[in-house]
Amino acid sequence: MHIKDLVSETEKTKAPSFSFEYFPPKTAQGVQNLYDRMDRMDSFGPKFIDITWGAGGNIAELTCEMVVQAQAVYGLETCMHLTCTDMGLDKVNDALQKAYKAGCTNILALRGDPPRDQESWTAADGNFRYARDLVKHIRDTYGDHFDIGVAGYPEGCDDNKDEESLLDHLKEKVDMGAGFIVTQMFYDADNFIRWVGKVRERGITVPILPGIMPIATYASFLRRAKHMQCRVPPEWMTLLEPVKNDDVAVREIGKTLVAELCRKLLANGIHHLHFYTMNLAQATRMVLDELNWTPSPENPLKQALPWKQSKGFGRRDEDVRPIFWRNRNKSYVLRTQDWDEFPNGRWGDSRSPAFGELDAYGIGLTGTNEQNRKKWGEPTSLQDIANTFVKYLEKKIETLPWSESALAAEADPIKDDLVALNKRGLLTINSQPAVDGAKSNHPVHGWGPSNGYVYQKAYLELLMPPYLLEEMISRLDDFPNLTYYAVTKDGGLKSNAPSDAPNAVTWGVFPGKEIVQPTIVESVSFLAWRDEAFRLGIDWAKCYDADSPSRALIEGIMNGWYLVNIVNNDFRENSTIFGFLEGLEVKDLAVPVAGTA
Amino acid sequence: MHIKDLVSETEKTKAPSFSFEYFPPKTAQGVQNLYDRMDRMDSFGPKFIDITWGAGGNIAELTCEMVVQAQAVYGLETCMHLTCTDMGLDKVNDALQKAYKAGCTNILALRGDPPRDQESWTAADGNFRYARDLVKHIRDTYGDHFDIGVAGYPEGCDDNKDEESLLDHLKEKVDMGAGFIVTQMFYDADNFIRWVGKVRERGITVPILPGIMPIATYASFLRRAKHMQCRVPPEWMTLLEPVKNDDVAVREIGKTLVAELCRKLLANGIHHLHFYTMNLAQATRMVLDELNWTPSPENPLKQALPWKQSKGFGRRDEDVRPIFWRNRNKSYVLRTQDWDEFPNGRWGDSRSPAFGELDAYGIGLTGTNEQNRKKWGEPTSLQDIANTFVKYLEKKIETLPWSESALAAEADPIKDDLVALNKRGLLTINSQPAVDGAKSNHPVHGWGPSNGYVYQKAYLELLMPPYLLEEMISRLDDFPNLTYYAVTKDGGLKSNAPSDAPNAVTWGVFPGKEIVQPTIVESVSFLAWRDEAFRLGIDWAKCYDADSPSRALIEGIMNGWYLVNIVNNDFRENSTIFGFLEGLEVKDLAVPVAGTA
């Protein structure tokens, strides 16, 4: 979605909004950490993020790669920075093409800094001398596909302090097709408001997004203000200087000052703030909390669907997914990234088994063997395994091989039942409780537009040994509302489902719309998930020495047990599934397993 | 659907089923009456109907035409009789092609009677000498498209009384590809059961459908039994003969005897009965009632969708319709008969406005002017019009120009509100109450497979003058759950709907299935319905003399008022729509309107 549209929505509803800027880290580990942080910080509710242009060499490649990941895998609306004067035409075109293919629709078009060894910049080739040349090039090449942002300088820029000439340039950039302006950081609200007035006087009507730099430490605060040559109001110094050696105090005071600055902007008709996060969460979070803008049970983050949509190329219309990947969102996106269409033609009549390979990057278990052993222990009996699952349910550990994140709050109503199942050795790897028409703005279950109702069928996915499956199946006649699928690592599918067509397990009813049914259970995707689920188990086993009891134990489960999913088609209650499994218990839970040593 | 599959379902569930046979009437009025009767008798729940072959000339054409109508417009699974020896190859092929294009998938292949002026039959050309030749021809030409039935003779046939030779012929016909057997009428159950045993001994395994002839009058009973040369058990005569001049008594005793016959067949492994209705409802209905097979609140007729599906060519997958034609099912089928696809590509992304023309056969108002004036009175004030609408709601009249049948039972919860609206001059022409998850087998609201839940949003469609629409629209801010469309005969569309995409107003949640959403409100089809709705009103006006007050009155409404539909998107309650319209009242209700004379 275009940033100008996101911001104009904000202006219409008068609800303040914000965005986060990140830069490409220098190390691979840093990149991975940043992805995780971007993902977590997305829960604060930014309208979009942007990623600065890593001028020169690999860092430029990295910007493109991060845009792809952010858009497709993490589902973040992303704006890519792009500089031009330090790049050749080919490189600019290459970067634009990569952004296009990533599903990115927003570019911040910048001139670029001069190389360090030159006193002032010169164009790398004849094509780009000013940012406006890049704006024109993008418009000429891609029409309206990209929304194009340009930089604004409320306190002048490095090599030009003449406000009028800078406003001339800004006008030229906007006339050339820019759709929004992002400003440099500043702390002087009054000057900024004055400057906005001058911008508007020039007939520039596009949204202006003020750049806000939260205060993390006194040293970094001073350094950045100096580097950007931005004015610091004297009263800020008066408050911060005395506590400069106390980081906690600096942040506390800083957040109050920055929040005050933000409030001033809002009071003067600015509705969207752009935060320079410096790749850190805390200082930005503190400002947002101070402003009361972060989501809370009273003011939950609105989600369009129960799962995070990908913003990857061609995926914006995707509106249905199998429930199996509920806790493995990234691997689902990766395994389906070669699909041509979302969602039509994929579920329903023309389902395709063409899920991507398991050994592609990002599908298997993450973390080192040592980290994983530490998290999940060194089990020597089924009881030990069961305890690890119980710990996850009790939030004593944050992940399981099949769940990348902590147990969701929505599991609360069935948590005790899940714990009881796992204590009996039935290992649950996915579940959702029944929801019988919660309001679409419900803090836990809600999703989709306002004034709607959302529904879920209770769902349970678990590992169980063959003798328990047999007993389970023998009970089915008494449970006409339950449908199940069961499969071993290599064996055929067992099921009592009336057909292999999709079973909607999450849906929503909204004013003036067709019924939306974003989560399904169906057979073809279950077999693709089966491969992944058992592979994750085998990966876990391989965290232990080849001849260890833990390896033997986990491999035994993966090679002999069934992966079973159960849907309670009566979406009005949770208890039937647990009643159905009542009394089922794995044999010899506490008997130690010997390694092969 | 193939009859052999319909019957085999019956055998699986052990639930008895039945079918009705009709023949082409001799007059056009007779045909129209028969359609109406077939439609009404469909509510008894036959699995299929069949239509006999009108040998020779126009009557043959009529059989084809009736098959088209029954399949497409009335949604009846139809079997077409076809004779061969009295027809040329071209005529047979023509009839088969017509059946195919009608969406018909079942043919009863018969030899045919000899022409009256010949003592015994001779083949019309070299192609068909026996029914088995026709069976082979159909198989050769159409593969498995048609299920083919053949005649069985438990008591011998006109020109052949030799049971063994008849069984030889039957075996030949089945070997040639027949999928089921329909027998001649009989009253001797024991003989029939004996005969079935002999059929089975021959290795014939296809379903046998016994032909049951209910008893209407003593005379017709005797005549038919004699004509078909079928044995009447002496005890039947003993019971019927004494009351032969009392039709009521004959039917009462007859229904007991025939029902007893049916029970004997069921007890002997026959699960489907084929009734020779002779185009009459009563005698068949009495037998079915006696058997307790007709639908009742405890045992409602199962409907796949809330509206009657067409079985026309290419329409079997149709699963979504606009609500506007709810009481005009036939005209919807006629106006969409040229559509290529159902339902995909029609609603949703690629909606098409290509509804058929209004002046096609069957779209306009039915009945003569005189009949309609009698039904709907000679109104001279808006109050008179309103009273006619109230009469319809109170079931004192059975139809309105916009409703072909009596008010549905489901309207009961909102009937008082509807009456109140109409008394104030707001003329309601369509409505449905809210349903918040009724069981899918609910006697009034239920449809679709077992163990599901069905939902409806409250819907109201009405005619109102512009000043009331204005007032209504001004109230909308207080009713965020309501969406409306309004349009005059010639004017543009007004609406507060968030988009012109479909709004699902009826949907169902079923075990192991996606959500089914068979009824929608959307803008393109509403405009097509608008044309029809105003046309029906103008047709009504034209039932009155050109210069009469009634004509002026109704034309005034049609030319000046709005057609308005309102959806309450909160499907949990009915009251909001009526609250929304509270106090709105048409001015000068009782003022007489002058004609132009």
Coordinates of N, CA and C in Angstrom, one line a residue, chain A residues 299-371:
Chain A
N299 N -7.1 -1.2 23.7 CA -6.9 -0.7 22.4 C -6.0 -1.6 21.6
P300 N -6.6 -2.8 21.2 CA -5.7 -3.8 20.6 C -5.3 -3.4 19.2
L301 N -4.2 -4.0 18.8 CA -3.7 -3.8 17.4 C -4.7 -4.5 16.5
K302 N -5.2 -3.7 15.5 CA -6.1 -4.3 14.5 C -5.4 -5.2 13.5
Q303 N -5.9 -6.4 13.4 CA -5.4 -7.3 12.4 C -6.4 -7.6 11.4
A304 N -6.0 -7.6 10.1 CA -6.9 -7.9 9.0 C -7.4 -9.3 9.0
L305 N -6.5 -10.2 9.4 CA -6.9 -11.6 9.4 C -6.3 -12.2 10.7
P306 N -6.6 -13.5 11.0 CA -6.1 -14.0 12.2 C -4.6 -14.3 12.1
W307 N -4.0 -14.4 10.9 CA -2.6 -14.6 10.8 C -2.0 -13.3 10.1
K308 N -0.7 -13.2 10.2 CA 0.0 -12.0 9.6 C 0.1 -12.2 8.1
Q309 N -0.5 -11.3 7.4 CA -0.4 -11.4 5.9 C 1.0 -11.1 5.4
S310 N 1.4 -11.8 4.4 CA 2.6 -11.4 3.7 C 2.3 -10.2 2.8
K311 N 3.3 -9.4 2.7 CA 3.2 -8.3 1.7 C 4.1 -8.5 0.5
G312 N 4.5 -9.8 0.3 CA 5.3 -10.2 -0.8 C 4.6 -10.0 -2.1
F313 N 5.4 -10.1 -3.2 CA 4.9 -9.9 -4.6 C 3.7 -10.9 -4.8
G314 N 2.6 -10.3 -5.2 CA 1.4 -11.1 -5.6 C 0.7 -11.7 -4.4
R315 N 1.1 -11.4 -3.1 CA 0.5 -12.1 -2.0 C -0.5 -11.2 -1.2
R316 N -0.7 -10.0 -1.7 CA -1.5 -9.1 -0.9 C -3.0 -9.5 -0.8
D317 N -3.4 -10.3 -1.8 CA -4.8 -10.8 -1.7 C -4.9 -12.2 -1.1
E318 N -3.8 -12.7 -0.6 CA -3.9 -14.0 0.0 C -4.8 -13.9 1.2
D319 N -5.8 -14.8 1.3 CA -6.7 -14.7 2.5 C -7.1 -16.0 3.0
V320 N -6.4 -17.1 2.7 CA -6.7 -18.4 3.3 C -5.4 -19.1 3.5
R321 N -5.2 -19.8 4.6 CA -4.1 -20.6 4.9 C -4.5 -21.8 5.7
P322 N -3.7 -22.9 5.5 CA -4.0 -24.1 6.4 C -3.6 -23.7 7.8
I323 N -4.2 -24.3 8.8 CA -4.0 -23.9 10.2 C -2.6 -24.5 10.7
F324 N -2.1 -25.5 9.9 CA -1.0 -26.3 10.4 C 0.3 -25.4 10.7
W325 N 0.4 -24.3 9.9 CA 1.6 -23.5 10.0 C 1.3 -22.3 11.0
R326 N 0.3 -22.4 11.8 CA -0.1 -21.3 12.7 C 1.1 -20.8 13.5
N327 N 1.9 -21.6 13.9 CA 3.1 -21.2 14.8 C 4.4 -21.2 14.0
R328 N 4.3 -21.3 12.6 CA 5.5 -21.4 11.8 C 5.2 -20.5 10.5
N329 N 4.8 -19.3 10.8 CA 4.4 -18.4 9.7 C 5.4 -18.3 8.6
K330 N 6.7 -18.1 9.1 CA 7.8 -17.8 8.1 C 7.9 -19.0 7.2
S331 N 7.9 -20.2 7.7 CA 8.2 -21.4 6.9 C 7.0 -21.6 5.9
Y332 N 5.8 -21.2 6.3 CA 4.7 -21.3 5.3 C 4.9 -20.4 4.2
V333 N 5.3 -19.1 4.5 CA 5.6 -18.2 3.4 C 6.7 -18.7 2.5
L334 N 7.8 -19.2 3.1 CA 8.9 -19.7 2.3 C 8.5 -20.9 1.4
R335 N 7.7 -21.8 2.0 CA 7.3 -23.0 1.2 C 6.3 -22.7 0.2
T336 N 5.7 -21.6 0.2 CA 4.6 -21.3 -0.8 C 5.1 -20.1 -1.7
Q337 N 6.3 -19.7 -1.6 CA 6.7 -18.5 -2.3 C 6.7 -18.6 -3.8
D338 N 6.7 -19.8 -4.3 CA 6.7 -20.0 -5.8 C 5.3 -20.1 -6.3
W339 N 4.3 -20.0 -5.5 CA 2.9 -20.1 -6.0 C 2.6 -18.9 -6.8
D340 N 1.8 -19.2 -7.8 CA 1.4 -18.1 -8.8 C 0.3 -17.2 -8.3
E341 N -0.6 -17.8 -7.5 CA -1.8 -17.1 -7.2 C -2.2 -17.2 -5.7
F342 N -2.7 -16.2 -5.2 CA -3.3 -16.2 -3.8 C -4.6 -15.5 -3.9
P343 N -5.6 -16.0 -3.3 CA -5.8 -17.3 -2.9 C -6.5 -18.2 -3.8
N344 N -7.0 -17.6 -4.9 CA -7.9 -18.4 -5.8 C -7.1 -19.4 -6.5
G345 N -7.8 -20.5 -6.8 CA -7.1 -21.5 -7.5 C -6.1 -22.3 -6.7
R346 N -6.0 -21.9 -5.4 CA -5.0 -22.7 -4.6 C -5.8 -23.6 -3.7
W347 N -6.8 -23.1 -3.0 CA -7.6 -24.0 -2.2 C -8.9 -24.1 -2.9
G348 N -9.6 -25.2 -2.7 CA -10.8 -25.4 -3.4 C -10.6 -26.3 -4.6
D349 N -11.1 -25.9 -5.7 CA -11.1 -26.9 -6.8 C -9.7 -27.2 -7.3
S350 N -8.8 -26.3 -7.3 CA -7.5 -26.6 -7.9 C -6.3 -26.5 -6.9
R351 N -6.5 -27.2 -5.8 CA -5.4 -27.3 -4.9 C -4.2 -28.0 -5.5
S352 N -3.1 -27.5 -5.1 CA -1.9 -28.1 -5.7 C -1.0 -28.5 -4.6
P353 N -0.3 -29.7 -4.8 CA 0.6 -30.1 -3.7 C 2.0 -29.5 -3.8
A354 N 2.1 -28.5 -4.7 CA 3.5 -28.0 -5.0 C 4.0 -27.1 -3.9
F355 N 4.1 -27.7 -2.6 CA 4.7 -26.9 -1.6 C 6.2 -27.0 -1.8
G356 N 7.0 -26.0 -1.4 CA 8.4 -25.9 -1.6 C 9.1 -27.0 -0.8
E357 N 10.4 -27.2 -1.1 CA 11.2 -28.2 -0.5 C 11.5 -27.9 1.0
L358 N 11.7 -29.0 1.7 CA 11.9 -28.8 3.2 C 13.3 -28.3 3.4
D359 N 14.3 -28.5 2.5 CA 15.6 -28.1 2.8 C 16.0 -26.7 2.4
A360 N 15.0 -26.0 1.9 CA 15.2 -24.6 1.6 C 15.6 -23.8 2.9
Y361 N 16.2 -22.7 2.7 CA 16.7 -21.9 3.8 C 15.5 -21.4 4.7
G362 N 15.6 -21.6 6.0 CA 14.6 -21.1 6.9 C 13.5 -22.1 7.3
I363 N 13.5 -23.3 6.7 CA 12.4 -24.2 7.0 C 12.7 -25.0 8.3
G364 N 13.9 -25.5 8.4 CA 14.3 -26.4 9.5 C 14.3 -25.8 10.9
L365 N 14.8 -26.5 11.8 CA 14.9 -26.0 13.2 C 16.0 -25.0 13.2
T366 N 15.7 -23.9 14.0 CA 16.8 -22.8 14.2 C 17.4 -23.0 15.5
G367 N 18.5 -22.3 15.7 CA 19.3 -22.4 17.0 C 20.3 -23.4 16.9
T368 N 21.4 -23.3 17.7 CA 22.4 -24.3 17.7 C 22.0 -25.5 18.5
N369 N 22.6 -26.6 18.3 CA 22.3 -27.8 19.1 C 22.4 -27.5 20.6
E370 N 23.4 -26.8 20.9 CA 23.6 -26.5 22.4 C 22.4 -25.7 22.9
Q371 N 22.1 -24.6 22.2 CA 20.9 -23.8 22.6 C 19.7 -24.6 22.8

